XYZ file of C-alpha atoms in Angstrom:
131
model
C -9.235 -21.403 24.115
C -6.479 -19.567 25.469
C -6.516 -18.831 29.327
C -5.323 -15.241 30.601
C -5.241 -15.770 34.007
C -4.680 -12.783 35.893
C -4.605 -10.756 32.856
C -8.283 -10.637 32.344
C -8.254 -7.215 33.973
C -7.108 -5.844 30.703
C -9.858 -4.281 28.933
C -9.092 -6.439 25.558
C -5.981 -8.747 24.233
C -3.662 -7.415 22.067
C -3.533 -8.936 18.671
C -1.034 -8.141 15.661
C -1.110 -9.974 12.167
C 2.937 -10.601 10.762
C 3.859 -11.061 7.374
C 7.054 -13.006 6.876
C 8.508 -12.073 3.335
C 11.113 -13.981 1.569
C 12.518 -11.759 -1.337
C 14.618 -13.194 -4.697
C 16.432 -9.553 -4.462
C 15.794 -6.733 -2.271
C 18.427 -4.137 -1.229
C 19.237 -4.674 3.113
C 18.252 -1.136 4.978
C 16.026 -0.438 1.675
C 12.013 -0.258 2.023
C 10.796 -3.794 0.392
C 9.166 -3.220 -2.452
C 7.324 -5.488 -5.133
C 6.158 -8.737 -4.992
C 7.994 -10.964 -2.142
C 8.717 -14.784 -3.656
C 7.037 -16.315 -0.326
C 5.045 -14.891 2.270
C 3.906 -16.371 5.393
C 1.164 -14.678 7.782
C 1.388 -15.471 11.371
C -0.771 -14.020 14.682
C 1.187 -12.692 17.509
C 0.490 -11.933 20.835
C 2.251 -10.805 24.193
C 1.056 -14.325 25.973
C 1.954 -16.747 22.855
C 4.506 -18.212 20.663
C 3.420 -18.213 16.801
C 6.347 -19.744 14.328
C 6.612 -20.626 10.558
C 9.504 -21.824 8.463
C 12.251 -20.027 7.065
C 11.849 -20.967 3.273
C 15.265 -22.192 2.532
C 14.858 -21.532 -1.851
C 18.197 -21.230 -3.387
C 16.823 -17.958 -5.236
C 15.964 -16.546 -1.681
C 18.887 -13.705 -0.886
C 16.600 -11.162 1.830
C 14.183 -11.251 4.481
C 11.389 -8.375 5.607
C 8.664 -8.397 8.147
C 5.416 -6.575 8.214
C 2.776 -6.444 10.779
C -0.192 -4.539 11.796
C -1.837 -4.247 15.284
C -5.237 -6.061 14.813
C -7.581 -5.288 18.132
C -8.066 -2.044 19.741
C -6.214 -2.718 23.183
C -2.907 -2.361 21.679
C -2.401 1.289 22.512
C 1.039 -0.186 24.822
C 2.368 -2.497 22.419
C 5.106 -1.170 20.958
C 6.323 -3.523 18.091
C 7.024 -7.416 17.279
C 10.216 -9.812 18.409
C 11.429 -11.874 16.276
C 13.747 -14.765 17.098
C 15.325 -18.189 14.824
C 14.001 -20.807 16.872
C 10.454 -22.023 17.177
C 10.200 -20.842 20.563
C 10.447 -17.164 21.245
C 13.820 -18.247 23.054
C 17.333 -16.580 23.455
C 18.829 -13.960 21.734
C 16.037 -12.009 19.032
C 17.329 -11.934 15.821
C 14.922 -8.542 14.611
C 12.588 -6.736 16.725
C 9.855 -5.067 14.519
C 8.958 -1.067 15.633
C 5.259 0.321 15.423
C 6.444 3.619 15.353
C 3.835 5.608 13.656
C 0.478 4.228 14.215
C -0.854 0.498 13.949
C 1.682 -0.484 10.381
C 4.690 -1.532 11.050
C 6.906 -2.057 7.582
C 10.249 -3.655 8.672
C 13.244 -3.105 5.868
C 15.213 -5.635 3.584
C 17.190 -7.961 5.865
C 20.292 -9.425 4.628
C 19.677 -13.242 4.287
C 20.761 -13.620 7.981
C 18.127 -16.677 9.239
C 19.299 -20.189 10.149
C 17.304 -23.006 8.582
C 14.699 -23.522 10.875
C 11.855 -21.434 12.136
C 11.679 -17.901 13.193
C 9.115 -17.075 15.528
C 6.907 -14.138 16.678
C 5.847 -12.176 20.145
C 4.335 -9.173 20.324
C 6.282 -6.739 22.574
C 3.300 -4.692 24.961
C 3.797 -2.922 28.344
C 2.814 -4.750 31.760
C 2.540 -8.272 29.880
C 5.357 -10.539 30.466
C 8.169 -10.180 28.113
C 6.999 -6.704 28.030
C 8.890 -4.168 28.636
């Protein structure tokens, strides 16, 4: 069960669902389009740490994220962080805009991830880490 603390004042928790695409050939800036070679689906939050692996296939040459704002109470949430460790720590590697309702639909990355983990925090006002 996860404790909130002194954030149960908020009328609900902010959940968002990433997708964590691994592409054979994609073109960086470009929408991602097709079928990705790996995907991995991850739950993020302002109050936790969710990580998967960065698939290290040879045939693997671009990265893309997607994500979608699951609960209601996500009206101050404003996108996704993204970092290459397995704890939400340092310097992000891709933050991940909702800038048009609750889809966010990142772009082809250039295959710029360490081997490793890249890991996921949702970015929402008055939560810490929030902005």
């Amino acid at each position: 069960m996860l404790a909130l603390g002194p954030m149960t004042a908020y009328a609900g928790f902010p959940v968002a669902s990433v997708e964590f695409l691994s592409w054979e050939t994609c073109d960086a800036g470009a929408p991602a389009k097709g079928e990705a070679k790996f995907k991995a689906d991850v739950t993020a939050t302002p109050v936790t740490c969710d990580k998967t692996t960065v698939n290290r296939d040879w045939s693997i040459n671009n990265y893309s994220f997607r994500a979608h704002l699951d609960t209601k109470d996500t009206a101050w949430c404003h996108g996704v962080t993204i970092w290459n460790n397995d704890g939400c720590s340092g310097k992000p590697v891709h933050f991940l805009p909702f800038e048009h309702g609750p889809f966010a639909e990142g772009r082809c990355l250039p295959d710029i991830l360490e081997p490793g983990y890249v890991s996921f925090k949702l970015d929402c006002f008055g939560f810490p880490g929030g902005a």
